PDB file of C-alpha atoms in Angstrom:
ATOM      1  CA  MET A   1     104.044 130.233 -83.797  1.00 46.00           C
ATOM      2  CA  PRO A   2     106.348 127.657 -82.178  1.00 50.00           C
ATOM      3  CA  THR A   3     109.669 128.595 -80.687  1.00 50.00           C
ATOM      4  CA  ILE A   4     112.638 127.122 -82.507  1.00 50.00           C
ATOM      5  CA  ALA A   5     115.085 125.245 -80.301  1.00 51.00           C
ATOM      6  CA  PHE A   6     118.696 126.114 -80.865  1.00 52.00           C
ATOM      7  CA  ALA A   7     120.506 123.293 -82.602  1.00 50.00           C
ATOM      8  CA  PRO A   8     123.859 121.926 -81.653  1.00 52.00           C
ATOM      9  CA  GLU A   9     126.591 123.537 -83.669  1.00 62.00           C
ATOM     10  CA  ARG A  10     126.391 122.439 -87.275  1.00 65.00           C
ATOM     11  CA  PRO A  11     128.471 123.489 -90.244  1.00 80.00           C
ATOM     12  CA  ALA A  12     127.225 126.770 -91.678  1.00 94.00           C
ATOM     13  CA  LEU A  13     127.645 128.205 -95.148  1.00 96.00           C
ATOM     14  CA  VAL A  14     128.775 131.837 -95.343  1.00 96.00           C
ATOM     15  CA  LEU A  15     127.969 133.584 -98.607  1.00 96.00           C
ATOM     16  CA  GLU A  16     128.623 136.926-100.242  1.00 94.00           C
ATOM     17  CA  PRO A  17     125.365 138.623-101.346  1.00 94.00           C
ATOM     18  CA  THR A  18     125.682 137.971-105.094  1.00 94.00           C
ATOM     19  CA  ASP A  19     123.616 136.269-107.751  1.00 94.00           C
ATOM     20  CA  ARG A  20     125.776 133.141-107.217  1.00 96.00           C
ATOM     21  CA  ALA A  21     124.615 132.795-103.594  1.00 97.00           C
ATOM     22  CA  PRO A  22     121.341 130.906-104.261  1.00 97.00           C
ATOM     23  CA  ALA A  23     123.075 128.194-106.328  1.00 98.00           C
ATOM     24  CA  MET A  24     125.769 127.762-103.680  1.00 98.00           C
ATOM     25  CA  ALA A  25     123.077 127.545-100.986  1.00 98.00           C
ATOM     26  CA  ARG A  26     121.222 124.850-102.973  1.00 98.00           C
ATOM     27  CA  ARG A  27     124.386 122.758-103.253  1.00 97.00           C
ATOM     28  CA  TYR A  28     124.994 123.133 -99.507  1.00 97.00           C
ATOM     29  CA  LEU A  29     121.396 122.163 -98.714  1.00 97.00           C
ATOM     30  CA  THR A  30     121.538 119.117-100.984  1.00 96.00           C
ATOM     31  CA  GLU A  31     124.708 117.959 -99.230  1.00 95.00           C
ATOM     32  CA  ARG A  32     123.235 118.544 -95.758  1.00 95.00           C
ATOM     33  CA  PHE A  33     119.966 116.759 -96.666  1.00 95.00           C
ATOM     34  CA  ARG A  34     122.002 113.793 -97.950  1.00 95.00           C
ATOM     35  CA  GLU A  35     123.990 113.726 -94.677  1.00 93.00           C
ATOM     36  CA  LEU A  36     120.698 113.778 -92.750  1.00 93.00           C
ATOM     37  CA  GLY A  37     119.315 110.864 -94.793  1.00 92.00           C
ATOM     38  CA  HIS A  38     116.585 112.760 -96.648  1.00 92.00           C
ATOM     39  CA  ALA A  39     115.409 111.107 -99.840  1.00 87.00           C
ATOM     40  CA  ASP A  40     113.914 114.281-101.357  1.00 93.00           C
ATOM     41  CA  ASP A  41     115.334 117.808-101.193  1.00 95.00           C
ATOM     42  CA  PHE A  42     112.914 119.587-103.564  1.00 95.00           C
ATOM     43  CA  VAL A  43     111.118 121.705-100.943  1.00 96.00           C
ATOM     44  CA  GLY A  44     114.379 122.438 -99.138  1.00 97.00           C
ATOM     45  CA  ARG A  45     116.010 123.684-102.333  1.00 97.00           C
ATOM     46  CA  LEU A  46     113.022 125.917-103.071  1.00 96.00           C
ATOM     47  CA  VAL A  47     113.074 127.345 -99.534  1.00 97.00           C
ATOM     48  CA  VAL A  48     116.791 128.054 -99.407  1.00 98.00           C
ATOM     49  CA  THR A  49     116.698 129.584-102.891  1.00 96.00           C
ATOM     50  CA  GLU A  50     113.879 131.947-101.935  1.00 95.00           C
ATOM     51  CA  LEU A  51     115.392 133.010 -98.601  1.00 96.00           C
ATOM     52  CA  VAL A  52     118.914 133.531 -99.934  1.00 96.00           C
ATOM     53  CA  THR A  53     117.635 135.357-103.026  1.00 95.00           C
ATOM     54  CA  ASN A  54     115.619 137.698-100.810  1.00 93.00           C
ATOM     55  CA  SER A  55     118.709 138.373 -98.692  1.00 94.00           C
ATOM     56  CA  TYR A  56     120.987 139.241-101.573  1.00 92.00           C
ATOM     57  CA  LYS A  57     118.368 141.248-103.515  1.00 90.00           C
ATOM     58  CA  HIS A  58     116.806 143.174-100.635  1.00 86.00           C
ATOM     59  CA  VAL A  59     119.746 143.466 -98.216  1.00 88.00           C
ATOM     60  CA  GLY A  60     122.755 143.236-100.518  1.00 79.00           C
ATOM     61  CA  ILE A  61     125.411 143.986 -97.888  1.00 84.00           C
ATOM     62  CA  GLY A  62     127.374 141.943 -95.400  1.00 90.00           C
ATOM     63  CA  HIS A  63     127.230 138.176 -95.395  1.00 94.00           C
ATOM     64  CA  ILE A  64     124.450 135.638 -95.708  1.00 96.00           C
ATOM     65  CA  VAL A  65     124.732 132.621 -93.402  1.00 96.00           C
ATOM     66  CA  VAL A  66     122.828 129.394 -94.092  1.00 97.00           C
ATOM     67  CA  ARG A  67     122.351 126.530 -91.628  1.00 97.00           C
ATOM     68  CA  VAL A  68     120.417 123.276 -92.073  1.00 96.00           C
ATOM     69  CA  PHE A  69     119.801 120.954 -89.125  1.00 95.00           C
ATOM     70  CA  PRO A  70     117.241 118.523 -87.721  1.00 95.00           C
ATOM     71  CA  ASP A  71     114.649 119.840 -85.291  1.00 94.00           C
ATOM     72  CA  VAL A  72     115.450 118.138 -81.980  1.00 89.00           C
ATOM     73  CA  ARG A  73     111.783 117.821 -80.964  1.00 91.00           C
ATOM     74  CA  GLU A  74     109.945 116.867 -84.140  1.00 91.00           C
ATOM     75  CA  PRO A  75     110.715 114.954 -87.345  1.00 91.00           C
ATOM     76  CA  LEU A  76     111.346 118.189 -89.240  1.00 94.00           C
ATOM     77  CA  THR A  77     114.402 119.849 -90.721  1.00 96.00           C
ATOM     78  CA  VAL A  78     115.163 123.512 -90.035  1.00 97.00           C
ATOM     79  CA  ILE A  79     116.577 125.824 -92.692  1.00 97.00           C
ATOM     80  CA  GLU A  80     117.912 129.141 -91.381  1.00 97.00           C
ATOM     81  CA  VAL A  81     119.124 132.128 -93.388  1.00 97.00           C
ATOM     82  CA  TRP A  82     120.767 135.000 -91.514  1.00 96.00           C
ATOM     83  CA  ASP A  83     121.402 138.422 -92.978  1.00 95.00           C
ATOM     84  CA  GLU A  84     122.333 141.838 -91.618  1.00 93.00           C
ATOM     85  CA  SER A  85     118.982 143.584 -92.119  1.00 92.00           C
ATOM     86  CA  ALA A  86     116.417 143.885 -89.350  1.00 90.00           C
ATOM     87  CA  ALA A  87     113.629 144.321 -91.931  1.00 89.00           C
ATOM     88  CA  PRO A  88     111.362 141.256 -91.997  1.00 87.00           C
ATOM     89  CA  PRO A  89     110.441 139.558 -95.261  1.00 88.00           C
ATOM     90  CA  VAL A  90     107.042 140.556 -96.607  1.00 81.00           C
ATOM     91  CA  ILE A  91     104.598 138.275 -98.371  1.00 80.00           C
ATOM     92  CA  GLY A  92     103.288 140.312-101.258  1.00 72.00           C
ATOM     93  CA  GLY A  93      99.668 140.422-102.266  1.00 70.00           C
ATOM     94  CA  GLU A  94      98.504 138.497-105.271  1.00 70.00           C
ATOM     95  CA  ASP A  95      99.227 140.541-108.377  1.00 67.00           C
ATOM     96  CA  HIS A  96      98.460 138.702-111.607  1.00 65.00           C
ATOM     97  CA  ASP A  97     100.587 141.139-113.621  1.00 66.00           C
ATOM     98  CA  ALA A  98     103.718 140.843-111.452  1.00 61.00           C
ATOM     99  CA  THR A  99     106.694 138.908-112.803  1.00 59.00           C
ATOM    100  CA  SER A 100     108.170 138.253-109.350  1.00 66.00           C
ATOM    101  CA  GLY A 101     107.264 138.471-105.687  1.00 65.00           C
ATOM    102  CA  ARG A 102     105.472 135.158-105.197  1.00 75.00           C
ATOM    103  CA  GLY A 103     108.297 133.171-103.646  1.00 84.00           C
ATOM    104  CA  LEU A 104     107.401 133.608 -99.977  1.00 90.00           C
ATOM    105  CA  LEU A 105     103.751 132.898-100.713  1.00 88.00           C
ATOM    106  CA  LEU A 106     104.710 129.657-102.444  1.00 87.00           C
ATOM    107  CA  MET A 107     107.196 128.744 -99.711  1.00 93.00           C
ATOM    108  CA  GLU A 108     104.563 129.331 -97.017  1.00 92.00           C
ATOM    109  CA  GLN A 109     102.327 126.727 -98.671  1.00 92.00           C
ATOM    110  CA  LEU A 110     105.062 124.077 -98.800  1.00 94.00           C
ATOM    111  CA  VAL A 111     106.688 124.229 -95.357  1.00 96.00           C
ATOM    112  CA  HIS A 112     105.430 123.073 -91.965  1.00 96.00           C
ATOM    113  CA  ASP A 113     105.941 126.580 -90.556  1.00 96.00           C
ATOM    114  CA  TRP A 114     108.313 129.509 -90.860  1.00 96.00           C
ATOM    115  CA  GLY A 115     109.137 132.766 -89.156  1.00 96.00           C
ATOM    116  CA  VAL A 116     111.651 135.466 -88.382  1.00 96.00           C
ATOM    117  CA  ARG A 117     113.861 135.765 -85.325  1.00 95.00           C
ATOM    118  CA  PRO A 118     115.494 139.175 -84.774  1.00 93.00           C
ATOM    119  CA  LEU A 119     119.087 139.120 -83.586  1.00 91.00           C
ATOM    120  CA  TYR A 120     120.396 141.335 -80.824  1.00 86.00           C
ATOM    121  CA  GLU A 121     123.759 141.695 -82.559  1.00 80.00           C
ATOM    122  CA  GLU A 122     122.533 142.790 -85.979  1.00 85.00           C
ATOM    123  CA  GLY A 123     120.108 141.422 -88.493  1.00 94.00           C
ATOM    124  CA  LYS A 124     117.644 138.570 -88.427  1.00 96.00           C
ATOM    125  CA  ILE A 125     117.252 134.872 -89.059  1.00 96.00           C
ATOM    126  CA  VAL A 126     114.468 133.726 -91.338  1.00 97.00           C
ATOM    127  CA  TRP A 127     113.727 130.068 -90.685  1.00 97.00           C
ATOM    128  CA  ALA A 128     111.494 127.393 -92.142  1.00 97.00           C
ATOM    129  CA  ARG A 129     110.776 123.867 -90.956  1.00 97.00           C
ATOM    130  CA  CYS A 130     110.271 121.192 -93.623  1.00 94.00           C
ATOM    131  CA  ALA A 131     109.090 117.599 -93.332  1.00 88.00           C
ATOM    132  CA  ARG A 132     111.866 115.015 -93.492  1.00 80.00           C
TER     133      ARG A 132
END
């Protein structure tokens, strides 16, 4: 798994862990993708929705921080979602009767790569790199 280079400071979105957070994150991502000159934000919106939804549903405390920035080494865009839990996201097994739990599996198929970076302070950053 590649190491993610730290990006220069970019505007971040700080969210409360509520059911409104994913929609606010999608609007932020759309704006950032437009600023970066991306023609299509479909995959980015799916990724940020999944990661923010997981944070508010499975962590539910503290803040959720979203950042979107270009990878400085490759023609990819990085989406980061920080929350206050150290627990990593888990890709569930395929369950044909389940009504949820497939988001990370779907996301994994659409992004260049993704991973989790634990934070020394508290929490973790889940990141994904998408084609521009």
